[in-house]
JSON list of C-alpha atoms in Angstrom, two decimals:
[
{"chain": "A", "resi": 6, "resn": "UNK", "atom": "CA", "xyz": [11.27, 10.32, 11.58]},
{"chain": "A", "resi": 7, "resn": "UNK", "atom": "CA", "xyz": [12.43, 8.75, 8.25]},
{"chain": "A", "resi": 8, "resn": "UNK", "atom": "CA", "xyz": [8.98, 10.21, 6.29]},
{"chain": "A", "resi": 9, "resn": "UNK", "atom": "CA", "xyz": [11.05, 10.10, 3.01]},
{"chain": "A", "resi": 10, "resn": "UNK", "atom": "CA", "xyz": [10.43, 6.35, 2.09]},
{"chain": "A", "resi": 11, "resn": "UNK", "atom": "CA", "xyz": [7.04, 6.91, 3.03]},
{"chain": "A", "resi": 12, "resn": "UNK", "atom": "CA", "xyz": [6.26, 9.84, 0.59]},
{"chain": "A", "resi": 13, "resn": "UNK", "atom": "CA", "xyz": [8.28, 7.90, -2.19]},
{"chain": "A", "resi": 14, "resn": "UNK", "atom": "CA", "xyz": [6.47, 4.69, -1.76]},
{"chain": "A", "resi": 15, "resn": "UNK", "atom": "CA", "xyz": [3.16, 7.32, -1.85]},
{"chain": "A", "resi": 16, "resn": "UNK", "atom": "CA", "xyz": [4.34, 8.78, -4.72]},
{"chain": "A", "resi": 17, "resn": "UNK", "atom": "CA", "xyz": [5.05, 5.35, -6.20]},
{"chain": "A", "resi": 18, "resn": "UNK", "atom": "CA", "xyz": [1.48, 4.20, -5.76]},
{"chain": "A", "resi": 19, "resn": "UNK", "atom": "CA", "xyz": [-0.02, 7.04, -7.24]},
{"chain": "A", "resi": 20, "resn": "UNK", "atom": "CA", "xyz": [1.84, 6.31, -10.65]},
{"chain": "A", "resi": 21, "resn": "UNK", "atom": "CA", "xyz": [0.83, 2.71, -10.47]},
{"chain": "A", "resi": 22, "resn": "UNK", "atom": "CA", "xyz": [-2.90, 3.37, -9.22]},
{"chain": "A", "resi": 23, "resn": "UNK", "atom": "CA", "xyz": [-3.62, 5.87, -11.70]},
{"chain": "A", "resi": 24, "resn": "UNK", "atom": "CA", "xyz": [-1.85, 5.13, -14.77]},
{"chain": "A", "resi": 25, "resn": "UNK", "atom": "CA", "xyz": [-4.37, 5.21, -17.96]},
{"chain": "A", "resi": 26, "resn": "UNK", "atom": "CA", "xyz": [-5.27, 1.79, -18.83]},
{"chain": "A", "resi": 27, "resn": "UNK", "atom": "CA", "xyz": [-2.96, 2.25, -22.15]},
{"chain": "A", "resi": 28, "resn": "UNK", "atom": "CA", "xyz": [0.04, 2.56, -20.34]},
{"chain": "A", "resi": 29, "resn": "UNK", "atom": "CA", "xyz": [-0.07, -0.38, -18.07]},
{"chain": "A", "resi": 30, "resn": "UNK", "atom": "CA", "xyz": [2.00, -3.58, -19.45]},
{"chain": "A", "resi": 31, "resn": "UNK", "atom": "CA", "xyz": [0.30, -6.55, -20.06]},
{"chain": "A", "resi": 32, "resn": "UNK", "atom": "CA", "xyz": [1.22, -9.21, -17.43]},
{"chain": "A", "resi": 33, "resn": "UNK", "atom": "CA", "xyz": [0.06, -13.02, -16.59]},
{"chain": "A", "resi": 34, "resn": "UNK", "atom": "CA", "xyz": [-3.02, -13.15, -14.48]},
{"chain": "A", "resi": 35, "resn": "UNK", "atom": "CA", "xyz": [-2.96, -12.51, -10.82]},
{"chain": "A", "resi": 36, "resn": "UNK", "atom": "CA", "xyz": [0.11, -10.13, -11.19]},
{"chain": "A", "resi": 37, "resn": "UNK", "atom": "CA", "xyz": [-2.04, -7.21, -10.09]},
{"chain": "A", "resi": 38, "resn": "UNK", "atom": "CA", "xyz": [-2.98, -8.58, -7.22]},
{"chain": "A", "resi": 39, "resn": "UNK", "atom": "CA", "xyz": [0.53, -9.11, -6.32]},
{"chain": "A", "resi": 40, "resn": "UNK", "atom": "CA", "xyz": [1.55, -5.65, -6.73]},
{"chain": "A", "resi": 41, "resn": "UNK", "atom": "CA", "xyz": [-1.34, -4.49, -4.62]},
{"chain": "A", "resi": 42, "resn": "UNK", "atom": "CA", "xyz": [-0.41, -6.27, -2.18]},
{"chain": "A", "resi": 43, "resn": "UNK", "atom": "CA", "xyz": [3.36, -5.58, -2.45]},
{"chain": "A", "resi": 44, "resn": "UNK", "atom": "CA", "xyz": [2.58, -1.65, -2.71]},
{"chain": "A", "resi": 45, "resn": "UNK", "atom": "CA", "xyz": [-0.01, -1.48, 0.00]},
{"chain": "A", "resi": 46, "resn": "UNK", "atom": "CA", "xyz": [2.75, -3.82, 2.57]},
{"chain": "A", "resi": 47, "resn": "UNK", "atom": "CA", "xyz": [5.51, -0.80, 1.39]},
{"chain": "A", "resi": 48, "resn": "UNK", "atom": "CA", "xyz": [3.23, 1.57, 2.28]},
{"chain": "A", "resi": 49, "resn": "UNK", "atom": "CA", "xyz": [2.86, 0.16, 5.80]},
{"chain": "A", "resi": 50, "resn": "UNK", "atom": "CA", "xyz": [5.88, -0.45, 6.47]},
{"chain": "A", "resi": 51, "resn": "UNK", "atom": "CA", "xyz": [7.24, 3.05, 5.79]},
{"chain": "A", "resi": 52, "resn": "UNK", "atom": "CA", "xyz": [4.65, 4.76, 7.60]},
{"chain": "A", "resi": 53, "resn": "UNK", "atom": "CA", "xyz": [5.27, 2.96, 9.97]},
{"chain": "A", "resi": 54, "resn": "UNK", "atom": "CA", "xyz": [8.92, 3.65, 9.43]},
{"chain": "A", "resi": 55, "resn": "UNK", "atom": "CA", "xyz": [7.50, 7.54, 9.34]},
{"chain": "A", "resi": 56, "resn": "UNK", "atom": "CA", "xyz": [6.20, 7.09, 12.96]},
{"chain": "A", "resi": 57, "resn": "UNK", "atom": "CA", "xyz": [2.80, 6.93, 12.23]},
{"chain": "A", "resi": 58, "resn": "UNK", "atom": "CA", "xyz": [1.01, 4.77, 14.22]},
{"chain": "A", "resi": 59, "resn": "UNK", "atom": "CA", "xyz": [-0.60, 1.60, 13.20]},
{"chain": "A", "resi": 60, "resn": "UNK", "atom": "CA", "xyz": [-4.40, 1.92, 13.41]},
{"chain": "A", "resi": 61, "resn": "UNK", "atom": "CA", "xyz": [-4.26, 5.17, 12.08]},
{"chain": "A", "resi": 62, "resn": "UNK", "atom": "CA", "xyz": [-2.03, 4.42, 9.64]},
{"chain": "A", "resi": 63, "resn": "UNK", "atom": "CA", "xyz": [-4.35, 1.03, 8.65]},
{"chain": "A", "resi": 64, "resn": "UNK", "atom": "CA", "xyz": [-7.44, 2.93, 9.10]},
{"chain": "A", "resi": 65, "resn": "UNK", "atom": "CA", "xyz": [-5.61, 5.48, 6.06]},
{"chain": "A", "resi": 66, "resn": "UNK", "atom": "CA", "xyz": [-4.53, 2.95, 4.02]},
{"chain": "A", "resi": 67, "resn": "UNK", "atom": "CA", "xyz": [-8.01, 1.13, 4.05]},
{"chain": "A", "resi": 68, "resn": "UNK", "atom": "CA", "xyz": [-9.45, 4.61, 2.88]},
{"chain": "A", "resi": 69, "resn": "UNK", "atom": "CA", "xyz": [-6.77, 5.31, 0.19]},
{"chain": "A", "resi": 70, "resn": "UNK", "atom": "CA", "xyz": [-7.33, 1.54, -0.90]},
{"chain": "A", "resi": 71, "resn": "UNK", "atom": "CA", "xyz": [-11.46, 2.43, -1.09]},
{"chain": "A", "resi": 72, "resn": "UNK", "atom": "CA", "xyz": [-10.54, 5.89, -2.65]},
{"chain": "A", "resi": 73, "resn": "UNK", "atom": "CA", "xyz": [-8.12, 4.73, -5.22]},
{"chain": "A", "resi": 74, "resn": "UNK", "atom": "CA", "xyz": [-10.98, 1.92, -6.22]},
{"chain": "A", "resi": 75, "resn": "UNK", "atom": "CA", "xyz": [-13.83, 4.21, -6.78]},
{"chain": "A", "resi": 76, "resn": "UNK", "atom": "CA", "xyz": [-11.51, 6.58, -8.76]},
{"chain": "A", "resi": 77, "resn": "UNK", "atom": "CA", "xyz": [-9.98, 3.90, -10.95]},
{"chain": "A", "resi": 78, "resn": "UNK", "atom": "CA", "xyz": [-13.92, 3.47, -11.86]},
{"chain": "A", "resi": 79, "resn": "UNK", "atom": "CA", "xyz": [-14.84, 7.10, -12.36]},
{"chain": "A", "resi": 80, "resn": "UNK", "atom": "CA", "xyz": [-12.11, 8.71, -13.54]},
{"chain": "A", "resi": 81, "resn": "UNK", "atom": "CA", "xyz": [-11.35, 8.27, -17.46]},
{"chain": "A", "resi": 82, "resn": "UNK", "atom": "CA", "xyz": [-8.60, 6.30, -17.14]},
{"chain": "A", "resi": 83, "resn": "UNK", "atom": "CA", "xyz": [-9.71, 3.45, -19.14]},
{"chain": "A", "resi": 84, "resn": "UNK", "atom": "CA", "xyz": [-9.42, 1.33, -15.80]},
{"chain": "A", "resi": 85, "resn": "UNK", "atom": "CA", "xyz": [-12.29, -0.30, -13.42]},
{"chain": "A", "resi": 86, "resn": "UNK", "atom": "CA", "xyz": [-12.79, -0.11, -9.96]},
{"chain": "A", "resi": 87, "resn": "UNK", "atom": "CA", "xyz": [-12.11, -3.98, -8.19]},
{"chain": "A", "resi": 88, "resn": "UNK", "atom": "CA", "xyz": [-13.36, -4.75, -4.82]},
{"chain": "A", "resi": 89, "resn": "UNK", "atom": "CA", "xyz": [-10.97, -7.37, -4.74]},
{"chain": "A", "resi": 90, "resn": "UNK", "atom": "CA", "xyz": [-7.94, -5.29, -5.64]},
{"chain": "A", "resi": 91, "resn": "UNK", "atom": "CA", "xyz": [-9.31, -2.86, -2.42]},
{"chain": "A", "resi": 92, "resn": "UNK", "atom": "CA", "xyz": [-9.31, -6.24, -0.34]},
{"chain": "A", "resi": 93, "resn": "UNK", "atom": "CA", "xyz": [-5.84, -6.72, -1.39]},
{"chain": "A", "resi": 94, "resn": "UNK", "atom": "CA", "xyz": [-4.75, -3.64, -0.34]},
{"chain": "A", "resi": 95, "resn": "UNK", "atom": "CA", "xyz": [-6.01, -3.77, 2.66]},
{"chain": "A", "resi": 96, "resn": "UNK", "atom": "CA", "xyz": [-4.08, -7.27, 3.23]},
{"chain": "A", "resi": 97, "resn": "UNK", "atom": "CA", "xyz": [-1.00, -5.88, 2.13]},
{"chain": "A", "resi": 98, "resn": "UNK", "atom": "CA", "xyz": [-1.29, -3.09, 4.74]},
{"chain": "A", "resi": 99, "resn": "UNK", "atom": "CA", "xyz": [-2.24, -5.87, 7.38]},
{"chain": "A", "resi": 100, "resn": "UNK", "atom": "CA", "xyz": [0.78, -7.47, 5.99]},
{"chain": "A", "resi": 101, "resn": "UNK", "atom": "CA", "xyz": [3.26, -4.90, 6.07]},
{"chain": "A", "resi": 102, "resn": "UNK", "atom": "CA", "xyz": [2.02, -3.76, 9.80]},
{"chain": "A", "resi": 103, "resn": "UNK", "atom": "CA", "xyz": [2.95, -7.58, 10.81]},
{"chain": "A", "resi": 104, "resn": "UNK", "atom": "CA", "xyz": [6.19, -7.35, 8.94]},
{"chain": "A", "resi": 105, "resn": "UNK", "atom": "CA", "xyz": [7.20, -4.53, 10.78]},
{"chain": "A", "resi": 106, "resn": "UNK", "atom": "CA", "xyz": [6.20, -5.60, 14.36]},
{"chain": "A", "resi": 107, "resn": "UNK", "atom": "CA", "xyz": [8.34, -8.66, 13.30]},
{"chain": "A", "resi": 108, "resn": "UNK", "atom": "CA", "xyz": [10.93, -6.83, 12.77]},
{"chain": "A", "resi": 109, "resn": "UNK", "atom": "CA", "xyz": [10.60, -4.24, 15.49]},
{"chain": "A", "resi": 110, "resn": "UNK", "atom": "CA", "xyz": [10.69, -7.61, 18.06]},
{"chain": "A", "resi": 111, "resn": "UNK", "atom": "CA", "xyz": [13.88, -8.97, 16.39]},
{"chain": "A", "resi": 112, "resn": "UNK", "atom": "CA", "xyz": [15.59, -5.53, 16.76]},
{"chain": "A", "resi": 113, "resn": "UNK", "atom": "CA", "xyz": [14.14, -5.48, 20.18]},
{"chain": "A", "resi": 114, "resn": "UNK", "atom": "CA", "xyz": [15.58, -8.70, 21.30]},
{"chain": "A", "resi": 115, "resn": "UNK", "atom": "CA", "xyz": [18.71, -8.39, 19.10]},
{"chain": "A", "resi": 116, "resn": "UNK", "atom": "CA", "xyz": [19.57, -4.62, 21.10]}
]
């Protein structure tokens, strides 16, 4: 099992999701959705690499997405929770799980 990439992805997600608004650089509209999508896809792929089964991983990432948006709204970070960000997180997790499954099938055929 390769746990280190998942732990690093999780730590990166904590920094990205909970940096106070003053520390978030300006970016073109929609960039935050791309970041959410890629971040949760990375969490899903590295979670599968760590040996976490798909359904528990998806459930955990869904809870993490919801909790992060609620915490962004409640903590004094100058940020707000956004339902669309949470849905984008779940879409990213599904994308990552799909990518991992496709790569796994490809490796099985090639090997």
